[in-house]
mmCIF file of C-alpha atoms in Angstrom:
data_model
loop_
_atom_site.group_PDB
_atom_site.id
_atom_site.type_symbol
_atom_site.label_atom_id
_atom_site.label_comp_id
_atom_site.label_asym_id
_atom_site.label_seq_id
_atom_site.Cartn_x
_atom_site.Cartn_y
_atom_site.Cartn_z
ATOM 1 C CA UNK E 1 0.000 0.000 0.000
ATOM 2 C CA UNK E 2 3.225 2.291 0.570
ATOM 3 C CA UNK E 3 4.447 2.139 -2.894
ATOM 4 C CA UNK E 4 0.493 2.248 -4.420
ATOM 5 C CA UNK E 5 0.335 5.500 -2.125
ATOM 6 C CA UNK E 6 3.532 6.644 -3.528
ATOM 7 C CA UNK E 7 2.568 5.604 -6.919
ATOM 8 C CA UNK E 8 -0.432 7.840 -7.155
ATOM 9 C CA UNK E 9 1.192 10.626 -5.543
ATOM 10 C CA UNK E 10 2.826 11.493 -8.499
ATOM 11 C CA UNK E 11 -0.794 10.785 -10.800
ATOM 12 C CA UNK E 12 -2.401 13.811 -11.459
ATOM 13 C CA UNK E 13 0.101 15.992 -13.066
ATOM 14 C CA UNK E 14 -0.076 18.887 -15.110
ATOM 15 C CA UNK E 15 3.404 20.169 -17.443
ATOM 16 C CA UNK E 16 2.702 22.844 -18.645
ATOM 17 C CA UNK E 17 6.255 23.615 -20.519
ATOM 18 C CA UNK E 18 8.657 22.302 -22.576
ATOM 19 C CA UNK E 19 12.046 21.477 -20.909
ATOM 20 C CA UNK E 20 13.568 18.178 -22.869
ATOM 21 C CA UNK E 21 14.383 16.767 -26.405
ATOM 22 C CA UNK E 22 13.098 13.651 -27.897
ATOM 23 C CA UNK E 23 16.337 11.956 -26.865
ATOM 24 C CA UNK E 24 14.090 11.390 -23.116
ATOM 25 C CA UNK E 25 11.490 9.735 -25.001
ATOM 26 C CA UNK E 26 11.363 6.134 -23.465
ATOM 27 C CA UNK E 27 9.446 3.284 -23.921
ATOM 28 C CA UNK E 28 7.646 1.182 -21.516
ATOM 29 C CA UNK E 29 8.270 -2.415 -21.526
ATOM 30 C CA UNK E 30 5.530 -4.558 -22.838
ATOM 31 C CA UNK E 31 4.162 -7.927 -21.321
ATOM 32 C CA UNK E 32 4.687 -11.000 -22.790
ATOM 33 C CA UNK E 33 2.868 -13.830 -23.260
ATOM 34 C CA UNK E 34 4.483 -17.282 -22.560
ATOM 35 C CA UNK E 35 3.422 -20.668 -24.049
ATOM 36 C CA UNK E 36 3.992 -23.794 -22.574
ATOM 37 C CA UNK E 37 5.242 -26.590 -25.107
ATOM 38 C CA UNK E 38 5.965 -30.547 -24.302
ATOM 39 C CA UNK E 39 9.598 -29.785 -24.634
ATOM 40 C CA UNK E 40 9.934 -26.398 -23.679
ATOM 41 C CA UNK E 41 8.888 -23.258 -22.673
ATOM 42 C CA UNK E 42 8.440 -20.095 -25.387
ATOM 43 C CA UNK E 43 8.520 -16.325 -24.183
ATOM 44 C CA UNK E 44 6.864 -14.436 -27.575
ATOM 45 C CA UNK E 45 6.554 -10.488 -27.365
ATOM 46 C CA UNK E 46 3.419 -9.140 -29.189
ATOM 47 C CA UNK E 47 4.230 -7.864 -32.566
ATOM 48 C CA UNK E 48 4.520 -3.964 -32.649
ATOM 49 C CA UNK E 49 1.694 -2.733 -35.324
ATOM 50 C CA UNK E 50 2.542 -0.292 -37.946
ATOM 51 C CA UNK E 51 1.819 3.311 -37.811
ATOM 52 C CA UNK E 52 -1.383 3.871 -39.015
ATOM 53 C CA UNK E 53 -1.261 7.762 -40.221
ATOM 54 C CA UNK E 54 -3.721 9.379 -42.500
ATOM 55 C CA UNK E 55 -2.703 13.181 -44.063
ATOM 56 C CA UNK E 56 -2.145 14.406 -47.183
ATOM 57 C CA UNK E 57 -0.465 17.730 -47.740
ATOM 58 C CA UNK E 58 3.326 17.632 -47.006
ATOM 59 C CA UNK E 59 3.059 19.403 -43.712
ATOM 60 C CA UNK E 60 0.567 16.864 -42.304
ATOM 61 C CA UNK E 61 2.545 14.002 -43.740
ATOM 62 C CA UNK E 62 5.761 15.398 -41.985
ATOM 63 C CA UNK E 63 4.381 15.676 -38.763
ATOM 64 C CA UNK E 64 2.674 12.125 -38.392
ATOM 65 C CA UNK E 65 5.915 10.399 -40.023
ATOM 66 C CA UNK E 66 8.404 12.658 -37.277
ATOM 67 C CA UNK E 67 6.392 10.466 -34.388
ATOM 68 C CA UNK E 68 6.975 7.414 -36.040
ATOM 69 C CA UNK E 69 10.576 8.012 -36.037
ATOM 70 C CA UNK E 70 10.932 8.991 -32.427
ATOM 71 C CA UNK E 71 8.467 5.349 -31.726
ATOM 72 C CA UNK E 72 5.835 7.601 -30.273
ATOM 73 C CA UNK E 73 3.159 5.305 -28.953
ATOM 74 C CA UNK E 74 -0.636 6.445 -28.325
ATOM 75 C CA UNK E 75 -2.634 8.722 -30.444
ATOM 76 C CA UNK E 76 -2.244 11.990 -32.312
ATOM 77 C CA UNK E 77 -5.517 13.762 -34.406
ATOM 78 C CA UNK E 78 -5.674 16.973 -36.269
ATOM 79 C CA UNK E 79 -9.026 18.766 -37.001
ATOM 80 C CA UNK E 80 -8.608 21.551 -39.145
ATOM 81 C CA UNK E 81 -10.997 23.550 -40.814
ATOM 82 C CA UNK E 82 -13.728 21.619 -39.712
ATOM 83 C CA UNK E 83 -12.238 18.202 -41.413
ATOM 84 C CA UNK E 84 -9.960 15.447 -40.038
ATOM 85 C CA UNK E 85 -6.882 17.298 -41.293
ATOM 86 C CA UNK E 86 -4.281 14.182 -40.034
ATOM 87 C CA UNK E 87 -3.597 11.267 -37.597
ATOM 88 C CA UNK E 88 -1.111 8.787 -36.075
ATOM 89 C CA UNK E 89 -1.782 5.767 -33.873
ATOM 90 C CA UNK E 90 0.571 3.298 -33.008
ATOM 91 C CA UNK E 91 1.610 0.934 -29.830
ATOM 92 C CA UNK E 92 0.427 -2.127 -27.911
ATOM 93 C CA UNK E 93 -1.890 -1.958 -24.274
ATOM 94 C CA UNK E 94 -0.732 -4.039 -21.597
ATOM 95 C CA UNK E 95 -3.048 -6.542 -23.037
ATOM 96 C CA UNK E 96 -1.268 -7.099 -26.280
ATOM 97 C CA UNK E 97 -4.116 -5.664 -28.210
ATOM 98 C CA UNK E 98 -3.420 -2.857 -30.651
ATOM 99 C CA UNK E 99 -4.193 1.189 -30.026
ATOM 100 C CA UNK E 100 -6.110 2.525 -32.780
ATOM 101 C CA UNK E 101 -6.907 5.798 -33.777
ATOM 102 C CA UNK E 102 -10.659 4.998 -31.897
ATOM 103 C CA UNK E 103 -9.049 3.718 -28.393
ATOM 104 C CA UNK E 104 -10.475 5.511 -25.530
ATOM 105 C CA UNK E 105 -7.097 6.309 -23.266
ATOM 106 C CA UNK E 106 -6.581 8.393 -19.880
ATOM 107 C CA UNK E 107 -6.180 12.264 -20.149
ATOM 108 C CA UNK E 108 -4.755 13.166 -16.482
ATOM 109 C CA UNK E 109 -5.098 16.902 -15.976
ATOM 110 C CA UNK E 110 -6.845 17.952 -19.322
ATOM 111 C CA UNK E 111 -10.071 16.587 -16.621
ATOM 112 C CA UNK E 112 -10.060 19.517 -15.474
ATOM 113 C CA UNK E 113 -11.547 21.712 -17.942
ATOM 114 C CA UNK E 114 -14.369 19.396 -18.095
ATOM 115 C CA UNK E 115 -14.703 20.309 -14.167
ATOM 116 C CA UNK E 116 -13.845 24.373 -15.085
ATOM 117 C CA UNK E 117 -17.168 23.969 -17.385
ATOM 118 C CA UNK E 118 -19.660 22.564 -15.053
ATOM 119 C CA UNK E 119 -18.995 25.163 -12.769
ATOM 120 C CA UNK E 120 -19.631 27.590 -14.950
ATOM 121 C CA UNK E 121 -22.479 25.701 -16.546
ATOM 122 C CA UNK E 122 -23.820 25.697 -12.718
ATOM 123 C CA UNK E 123 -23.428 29.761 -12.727
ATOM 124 C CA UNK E 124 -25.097 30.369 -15.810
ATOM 125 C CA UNK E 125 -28.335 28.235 -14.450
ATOM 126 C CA UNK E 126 -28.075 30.942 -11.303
ATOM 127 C CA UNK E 127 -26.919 28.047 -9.258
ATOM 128 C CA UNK E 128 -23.920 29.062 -7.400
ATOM 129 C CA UNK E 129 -21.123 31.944 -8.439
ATOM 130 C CA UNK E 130 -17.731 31.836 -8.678
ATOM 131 C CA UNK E 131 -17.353 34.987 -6.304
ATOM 132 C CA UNK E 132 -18.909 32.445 -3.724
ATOM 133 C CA UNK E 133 -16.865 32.022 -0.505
ATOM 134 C CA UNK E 134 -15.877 27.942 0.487
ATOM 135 C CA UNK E 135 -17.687 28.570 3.450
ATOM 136 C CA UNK E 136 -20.450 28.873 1.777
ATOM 137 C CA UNK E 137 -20.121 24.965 0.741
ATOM 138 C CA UNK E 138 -17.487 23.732 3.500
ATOM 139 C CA UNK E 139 -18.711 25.904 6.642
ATOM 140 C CA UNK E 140 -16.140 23.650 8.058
ATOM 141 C CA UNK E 141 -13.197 25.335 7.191
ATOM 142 C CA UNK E 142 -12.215 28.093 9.181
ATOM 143 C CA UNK E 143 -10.262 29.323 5.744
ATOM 144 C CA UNK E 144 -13.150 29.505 3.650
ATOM 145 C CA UNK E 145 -14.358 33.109 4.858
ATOM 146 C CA UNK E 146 -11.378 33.979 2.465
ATOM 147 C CA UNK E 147 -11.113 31.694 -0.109
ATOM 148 C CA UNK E 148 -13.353 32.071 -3.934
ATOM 149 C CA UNK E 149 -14.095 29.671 -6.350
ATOM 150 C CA UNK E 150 -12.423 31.902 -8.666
ATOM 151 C CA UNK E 151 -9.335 31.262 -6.942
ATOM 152 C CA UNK E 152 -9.492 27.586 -6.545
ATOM 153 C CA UNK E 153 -10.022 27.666 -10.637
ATOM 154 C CA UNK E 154 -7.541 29.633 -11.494
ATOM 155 C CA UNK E 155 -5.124 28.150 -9.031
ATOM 156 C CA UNK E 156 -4.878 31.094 -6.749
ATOM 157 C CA UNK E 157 -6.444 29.783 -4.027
ATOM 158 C CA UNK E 158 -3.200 29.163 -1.684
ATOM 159 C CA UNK E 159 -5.018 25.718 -0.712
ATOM 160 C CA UNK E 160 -2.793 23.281 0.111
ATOM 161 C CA UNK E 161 -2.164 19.891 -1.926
ATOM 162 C CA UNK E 162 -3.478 16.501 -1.804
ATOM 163 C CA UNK E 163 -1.830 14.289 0.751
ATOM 164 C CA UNK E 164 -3.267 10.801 -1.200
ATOM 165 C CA UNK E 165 -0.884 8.944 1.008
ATOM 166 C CA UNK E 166 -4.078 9.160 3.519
ATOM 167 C CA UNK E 167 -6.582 7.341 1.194
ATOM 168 C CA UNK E 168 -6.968 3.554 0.733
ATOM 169 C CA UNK E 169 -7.842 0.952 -1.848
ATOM 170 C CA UNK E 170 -10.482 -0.514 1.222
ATOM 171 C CA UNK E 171 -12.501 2.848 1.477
ATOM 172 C CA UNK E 172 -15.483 4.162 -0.103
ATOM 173 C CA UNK E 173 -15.344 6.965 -2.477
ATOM 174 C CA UNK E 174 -17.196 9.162 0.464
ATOM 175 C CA UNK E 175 -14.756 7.715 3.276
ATOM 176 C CA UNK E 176 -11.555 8.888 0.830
ATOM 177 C CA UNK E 177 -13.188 12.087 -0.064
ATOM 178 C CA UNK E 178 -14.070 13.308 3.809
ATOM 179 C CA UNK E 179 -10.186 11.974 4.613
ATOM 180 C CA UNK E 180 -8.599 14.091 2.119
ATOM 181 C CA UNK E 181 -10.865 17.440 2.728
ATOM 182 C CA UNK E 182 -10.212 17.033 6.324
ATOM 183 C CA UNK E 183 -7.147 16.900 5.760
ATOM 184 C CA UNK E 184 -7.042 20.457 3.410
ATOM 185 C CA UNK E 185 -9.346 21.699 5.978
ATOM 186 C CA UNK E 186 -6.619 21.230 8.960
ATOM 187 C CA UNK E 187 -4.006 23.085 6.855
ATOM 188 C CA UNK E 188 -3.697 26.718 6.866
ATOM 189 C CA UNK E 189 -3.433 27.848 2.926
ATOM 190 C CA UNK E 190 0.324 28.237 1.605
ATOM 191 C CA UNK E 191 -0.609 31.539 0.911
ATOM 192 C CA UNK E 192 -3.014 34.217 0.864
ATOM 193 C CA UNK E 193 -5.670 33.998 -1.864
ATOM 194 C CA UNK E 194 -4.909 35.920 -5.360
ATOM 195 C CA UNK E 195 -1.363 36.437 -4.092
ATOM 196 C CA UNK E 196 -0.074 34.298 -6.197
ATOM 197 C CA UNK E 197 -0.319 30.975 -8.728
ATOM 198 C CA UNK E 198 0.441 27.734 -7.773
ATOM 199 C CA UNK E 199 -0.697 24.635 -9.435
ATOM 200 C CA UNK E 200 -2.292 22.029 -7.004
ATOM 201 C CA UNK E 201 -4.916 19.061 -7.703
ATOM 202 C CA UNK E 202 -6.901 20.325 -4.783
ATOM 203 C CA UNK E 203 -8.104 23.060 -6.240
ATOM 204 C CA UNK E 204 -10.253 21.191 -8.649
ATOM 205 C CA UNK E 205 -11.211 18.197 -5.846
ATOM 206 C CA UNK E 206 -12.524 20.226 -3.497
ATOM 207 C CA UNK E 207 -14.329 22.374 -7.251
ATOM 208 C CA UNK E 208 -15.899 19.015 -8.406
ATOM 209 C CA UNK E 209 -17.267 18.180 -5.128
ATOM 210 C CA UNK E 210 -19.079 21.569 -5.015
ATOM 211 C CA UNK E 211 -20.661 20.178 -8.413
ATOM 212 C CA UNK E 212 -21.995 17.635 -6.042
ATOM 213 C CA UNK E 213 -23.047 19.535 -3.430
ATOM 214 C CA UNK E 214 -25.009 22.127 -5.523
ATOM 215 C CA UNK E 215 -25.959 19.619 -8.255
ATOM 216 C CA UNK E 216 -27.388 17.186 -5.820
ATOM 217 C CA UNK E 217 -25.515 14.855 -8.108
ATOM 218 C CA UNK E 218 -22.449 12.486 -8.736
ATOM 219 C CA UNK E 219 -20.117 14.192 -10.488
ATOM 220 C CA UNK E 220 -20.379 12.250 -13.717
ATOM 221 C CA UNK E 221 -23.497 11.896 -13.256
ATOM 222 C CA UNK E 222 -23.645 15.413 -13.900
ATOM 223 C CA UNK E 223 -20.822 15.467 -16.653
ATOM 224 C CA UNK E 224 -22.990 12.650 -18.663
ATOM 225 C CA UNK E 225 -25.931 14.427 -18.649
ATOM 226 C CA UNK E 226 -24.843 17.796 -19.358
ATOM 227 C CA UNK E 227 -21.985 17.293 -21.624
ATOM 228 C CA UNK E 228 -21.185 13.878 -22.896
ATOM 229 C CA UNK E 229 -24.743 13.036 -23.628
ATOM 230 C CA UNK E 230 -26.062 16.257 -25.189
ATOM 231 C CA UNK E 231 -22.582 16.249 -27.447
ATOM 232 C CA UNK E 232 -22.789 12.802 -28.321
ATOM 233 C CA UNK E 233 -19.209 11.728 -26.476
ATOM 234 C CA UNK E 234 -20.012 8.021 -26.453
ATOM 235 C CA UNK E 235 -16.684 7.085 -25.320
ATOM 236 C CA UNK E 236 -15.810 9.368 -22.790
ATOM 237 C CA UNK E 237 -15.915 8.219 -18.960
ATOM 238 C CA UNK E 238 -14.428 7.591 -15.312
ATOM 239 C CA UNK E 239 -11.280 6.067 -14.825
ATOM 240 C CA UNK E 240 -13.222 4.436 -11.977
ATOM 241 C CA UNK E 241 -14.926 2.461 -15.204
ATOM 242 C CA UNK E 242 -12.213 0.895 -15.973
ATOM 243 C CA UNK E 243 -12.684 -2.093 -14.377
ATOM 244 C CA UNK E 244 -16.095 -2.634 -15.722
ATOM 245 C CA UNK E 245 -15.806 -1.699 -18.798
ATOM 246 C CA UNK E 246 -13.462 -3.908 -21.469
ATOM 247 C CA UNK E 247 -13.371 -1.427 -24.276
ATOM 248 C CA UNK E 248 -11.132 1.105 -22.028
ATOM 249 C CA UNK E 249 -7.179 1.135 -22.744
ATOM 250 C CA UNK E 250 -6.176 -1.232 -20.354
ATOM 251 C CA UNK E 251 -2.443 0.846 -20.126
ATOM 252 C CA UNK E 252 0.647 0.005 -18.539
ATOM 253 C CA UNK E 253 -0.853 1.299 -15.312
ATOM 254 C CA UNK E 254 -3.879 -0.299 -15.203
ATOM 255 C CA UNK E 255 -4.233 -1.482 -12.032
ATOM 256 C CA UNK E 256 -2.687 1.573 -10.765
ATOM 257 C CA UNK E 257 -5.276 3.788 -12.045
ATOM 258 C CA UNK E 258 -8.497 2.057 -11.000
ATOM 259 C CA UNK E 259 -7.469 1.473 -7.801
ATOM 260 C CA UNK E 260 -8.350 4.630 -5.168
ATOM 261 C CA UNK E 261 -12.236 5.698 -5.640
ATOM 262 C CA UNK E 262 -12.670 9.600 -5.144
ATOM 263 C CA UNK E 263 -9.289 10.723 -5.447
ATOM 264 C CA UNK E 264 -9.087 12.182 -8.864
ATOM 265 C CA UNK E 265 -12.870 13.566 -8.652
ATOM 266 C CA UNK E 266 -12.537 16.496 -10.945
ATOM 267 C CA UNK E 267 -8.824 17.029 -11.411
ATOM 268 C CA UNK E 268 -8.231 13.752 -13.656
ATOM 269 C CA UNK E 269 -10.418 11.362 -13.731
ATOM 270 C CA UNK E 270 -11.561 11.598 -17.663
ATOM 271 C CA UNK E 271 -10.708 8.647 -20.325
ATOM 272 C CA UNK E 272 -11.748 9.735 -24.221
ATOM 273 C CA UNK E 273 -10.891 9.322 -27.442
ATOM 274 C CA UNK E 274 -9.793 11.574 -30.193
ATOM 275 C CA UNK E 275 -13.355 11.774 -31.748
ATOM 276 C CA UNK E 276 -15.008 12.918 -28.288
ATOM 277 C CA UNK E 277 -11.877 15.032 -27.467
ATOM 278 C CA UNK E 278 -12.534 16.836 -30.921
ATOM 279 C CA UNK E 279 -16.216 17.030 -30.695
ATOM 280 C CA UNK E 280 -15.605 18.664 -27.111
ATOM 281 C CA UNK E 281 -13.234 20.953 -27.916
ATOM 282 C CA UNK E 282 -14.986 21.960 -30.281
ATOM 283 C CA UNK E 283 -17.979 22.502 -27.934
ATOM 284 C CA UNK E 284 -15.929 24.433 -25.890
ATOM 285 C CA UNK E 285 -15.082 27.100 -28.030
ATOM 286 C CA UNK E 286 -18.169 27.776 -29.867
ATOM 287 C CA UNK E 287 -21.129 27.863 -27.186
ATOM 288 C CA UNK E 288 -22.067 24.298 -27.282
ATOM 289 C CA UNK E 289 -20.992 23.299 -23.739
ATOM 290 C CA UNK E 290 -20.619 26.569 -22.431
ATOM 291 C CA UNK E 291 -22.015 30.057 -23.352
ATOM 292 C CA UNK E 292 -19.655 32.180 -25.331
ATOM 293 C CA UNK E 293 -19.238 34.647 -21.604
ATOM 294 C CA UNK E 294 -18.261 31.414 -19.380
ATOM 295 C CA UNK E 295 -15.521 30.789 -22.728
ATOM 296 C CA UNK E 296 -14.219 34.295 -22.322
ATOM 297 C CA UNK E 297 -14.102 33.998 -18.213
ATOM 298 C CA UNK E 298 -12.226 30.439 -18.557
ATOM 299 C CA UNK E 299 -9.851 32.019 -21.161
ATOM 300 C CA UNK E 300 -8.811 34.986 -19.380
ATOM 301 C CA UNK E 301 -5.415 35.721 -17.590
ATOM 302 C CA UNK E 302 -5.290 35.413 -14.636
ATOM 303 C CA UNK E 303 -1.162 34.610 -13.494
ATOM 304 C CA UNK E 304 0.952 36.508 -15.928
ATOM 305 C CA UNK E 305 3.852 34.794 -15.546
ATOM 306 C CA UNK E 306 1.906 31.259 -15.519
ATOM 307 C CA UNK E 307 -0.788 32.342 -18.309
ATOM 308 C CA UNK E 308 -3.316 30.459 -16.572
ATOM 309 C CA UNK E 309 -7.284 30.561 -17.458
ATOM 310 C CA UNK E 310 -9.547 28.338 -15.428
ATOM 311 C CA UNK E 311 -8.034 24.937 -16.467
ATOM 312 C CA UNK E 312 -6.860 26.060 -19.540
ATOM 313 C CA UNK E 313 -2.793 27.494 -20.499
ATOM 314 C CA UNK E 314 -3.132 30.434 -23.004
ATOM 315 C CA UNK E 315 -0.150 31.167 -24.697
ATOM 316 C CA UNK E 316 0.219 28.325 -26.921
ATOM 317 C CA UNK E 317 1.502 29.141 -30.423
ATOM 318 C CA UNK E 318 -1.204 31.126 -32.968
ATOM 319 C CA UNK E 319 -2.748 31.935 -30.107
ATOM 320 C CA UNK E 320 -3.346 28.446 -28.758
ATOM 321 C CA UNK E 321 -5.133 27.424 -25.803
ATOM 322 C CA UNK E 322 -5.423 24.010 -24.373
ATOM 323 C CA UNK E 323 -4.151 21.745 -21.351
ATOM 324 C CA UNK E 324 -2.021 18.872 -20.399
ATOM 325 C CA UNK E 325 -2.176 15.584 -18.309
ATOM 326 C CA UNK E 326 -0.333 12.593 -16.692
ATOM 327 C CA UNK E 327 -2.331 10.225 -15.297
ATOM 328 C CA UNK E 328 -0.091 6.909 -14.601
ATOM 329 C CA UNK E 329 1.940 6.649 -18.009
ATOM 330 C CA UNK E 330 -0.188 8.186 -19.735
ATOM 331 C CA UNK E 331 0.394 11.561 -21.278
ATOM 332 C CA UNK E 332 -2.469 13.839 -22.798
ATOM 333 C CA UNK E 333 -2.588 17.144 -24.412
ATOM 334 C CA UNK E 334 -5.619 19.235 -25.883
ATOM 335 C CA UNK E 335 -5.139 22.241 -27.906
ATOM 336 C CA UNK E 336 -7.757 25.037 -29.745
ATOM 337 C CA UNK E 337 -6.338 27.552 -32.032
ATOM 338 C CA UNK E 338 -9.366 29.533 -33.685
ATOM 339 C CA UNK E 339 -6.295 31.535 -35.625
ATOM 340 C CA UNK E 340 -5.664 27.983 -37.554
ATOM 341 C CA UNK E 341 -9.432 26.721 -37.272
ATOM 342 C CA UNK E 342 -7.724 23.758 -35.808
ATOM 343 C CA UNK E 343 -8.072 21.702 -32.563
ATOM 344 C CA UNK E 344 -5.409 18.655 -31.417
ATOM 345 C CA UNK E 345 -5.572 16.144 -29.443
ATOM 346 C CA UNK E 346 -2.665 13.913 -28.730
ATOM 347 C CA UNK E 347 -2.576 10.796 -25.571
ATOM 348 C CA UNK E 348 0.640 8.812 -24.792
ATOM 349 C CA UNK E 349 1.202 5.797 -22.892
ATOM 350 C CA UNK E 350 5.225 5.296 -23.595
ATOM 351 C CA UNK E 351 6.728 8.723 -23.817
ATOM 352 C CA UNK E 352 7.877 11.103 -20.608
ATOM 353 C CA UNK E 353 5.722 14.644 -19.782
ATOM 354 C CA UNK E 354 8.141 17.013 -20.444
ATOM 355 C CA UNK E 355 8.939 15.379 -23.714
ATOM 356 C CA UNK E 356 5.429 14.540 -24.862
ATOM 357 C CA UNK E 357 5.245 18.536 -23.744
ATOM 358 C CA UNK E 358 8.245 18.766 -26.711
ATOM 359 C CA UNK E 359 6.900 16.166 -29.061
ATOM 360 C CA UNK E 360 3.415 18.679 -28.998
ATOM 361 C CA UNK E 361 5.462 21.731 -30.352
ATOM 362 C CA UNK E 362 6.996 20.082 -32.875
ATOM 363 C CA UNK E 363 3.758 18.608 -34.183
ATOM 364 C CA UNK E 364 3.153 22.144 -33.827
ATOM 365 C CA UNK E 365 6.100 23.517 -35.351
ATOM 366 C CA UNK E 366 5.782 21.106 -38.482
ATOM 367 C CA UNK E 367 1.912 21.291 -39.168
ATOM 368 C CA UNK E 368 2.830 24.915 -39.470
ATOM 369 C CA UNK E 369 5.946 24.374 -42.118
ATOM 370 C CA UNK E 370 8.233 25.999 -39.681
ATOM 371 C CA UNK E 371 11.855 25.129 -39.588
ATOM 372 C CA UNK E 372 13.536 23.936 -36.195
#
């Protein structure tokens, strides 16, 4: 349980900049199946599939063909103009089976948005406001007299992060939830609210537990039925789905990920696919999820020096926005640029944050036709 504890510790990451070359790109190793002869005993490794990469132009053909060389495994799609512009999919799940442009995969910290959105979904209905004190929802802690939901979503809340050394595998998702927030609530913040940025996971736990308390909902519950349903996301869910649910990229941290309920409520608990990550994005952007105000409040500014929205980093190139995750081994990034009319959506399970962070701006840099 010490090294599970450990292990998720380190789950719910966001990196946010690029700091390594492709050279760091490594490659998890891959279980083998063994078959058991009269004479002797045969270890055989699952064949690695073939890229499969659609594009046409040179730029988009470029781009796909630069992740095969660096043996990028996971998924990569381009929507540009409205149109499936490229893709890439390549690489093997614990299972043996192969990923394919379709498999749904963990996307780690690019949850949150989804979380950013049903707040704001819950302020447009008149249902809470993001000027709203904690206290309001935790009269518990002493802290929240001080403390906005502003500044929990744009990380300027000071609150402390999660200690998931705490929770168990045995509890409930209530029992884990009430012994992390107890512990926030015993914690004076690291700061005083608005003072300054600071990226922490508990920010958007103790956020998607107000969607409970105010939705008088679970929080996918409320997810389902106001965003994957109504957009038609048929293969987004919980990681907490996992185990029921065969069709899920069983990844080289399977049982890792499934294994604590409540922990990653709202901060990254999302698995998709590339056609649900581009129809939400999409959504996002254009007043399909959201109205067009909540957009402009989640895209605004709020750390200078961090460029942070409400789950969203804004100064991607052409005037990118978008998020990334690490969940496990997996690595996720999202990305809107309404200067390109293009979204992109790319999920890892073999290849380091920082340099899946790296491997993004160079799909960038060569979808674009610029030289490194």
């Amino acid at each position: 349980k010490k090294i599970f504890s450990l292990i998720l510790s380190a789950l719910i990451i966001c990196s946010v900049t690029a700091c390594s070359s492709n050279e760091n790109s490594v490659s998890e190793p891959v279980q083998t199946a063994t078959t058991q002869t009269a004479t002797q005993t045969v270890t055989e490794e699952p064949t690695e599939p073939t890229a499969q990469i659609t594009g046409t132009d040179e730029n988009a053909k470029k781009a796909m063909e630069n992740l095969k060389k660096i043996g990028y495994s996971g998924v990569v799609s381009v929507v540009k103009d409205g149109k499936p512009y490229c893709s890439y999919a390549k690489g093997l799940l614990e299972d043996g089976t192969a990923i394919t442009i379709d498999t749904p995969m963990p996307v780690g910290s690019v949850s949150k948005q989804f979380c950013a959105c049903a707040i704001m979904l819950l302020q447009e209905q008149g249902k809470l406001n993001v000027s709203d004190k904690l206290e309001k929802y935790f009269p518990e802690y002493t802290e929240g007299k001080n403390i906005t939901l502003h500044n929990l979503l744009s990380m300027r809340s000071g609150v402390p992060e999660l200690n998931l050394s705490l929770a168990s595998m045995d509890k409930t998702d209530e029992e884990n939830t009430k012994i992390l927030m107890d512990d926030i609530f015993s914690q004076s913040p690291l700061f005083e609210p608005d003072d300054m940025y600071t990226y922490t996971n508990a920010n958007y736990f103790l956020l998607g537990n107000i969607v409970e308390k105010v939705s008088g909902k679970k929080y996918f519950e409320f997810l389902k039925e106001n965003f994957f349903e109504p957009l038609g996301m048929t293969h987004t869910g919980s990681i907490n789905e996992l185990p029921d649910n065969p069709k899920w990229a069983d990844g080289h941290t399977y049982t890792k990920i499934d294994g604590q309920p409540g922990l990653t409520k709202g901060a990254g608990d999302i698995i998709s696919n590339t056609t649900d990550m581009h129809i939400w994005l999409d959504a996002l952007h254009t007043g399909k999820s959201i109205s067009l105000e909540s957009y402009k409040t989640m895209t605004t500014n709020y750390s200078s020096g961090s460029f942070y929205g409400y789950a969203l980093v804004l100064n991607y190139p052409n005037e990118g926005i978008g998020h990334s995750g690490l969940i496990g081994s997996y690595t996720a990034q999202d990305y809107i640029s309404e200067e390109l009319n293009m979204t992109v959506f790319m999920d890892s399970n073999n290849i380091r944050a920082n340099s899946h962070t790296n491997c993004f701006y160079n799909v960038l840099d060569d979808l674009n036709g610029t030289e490194e």
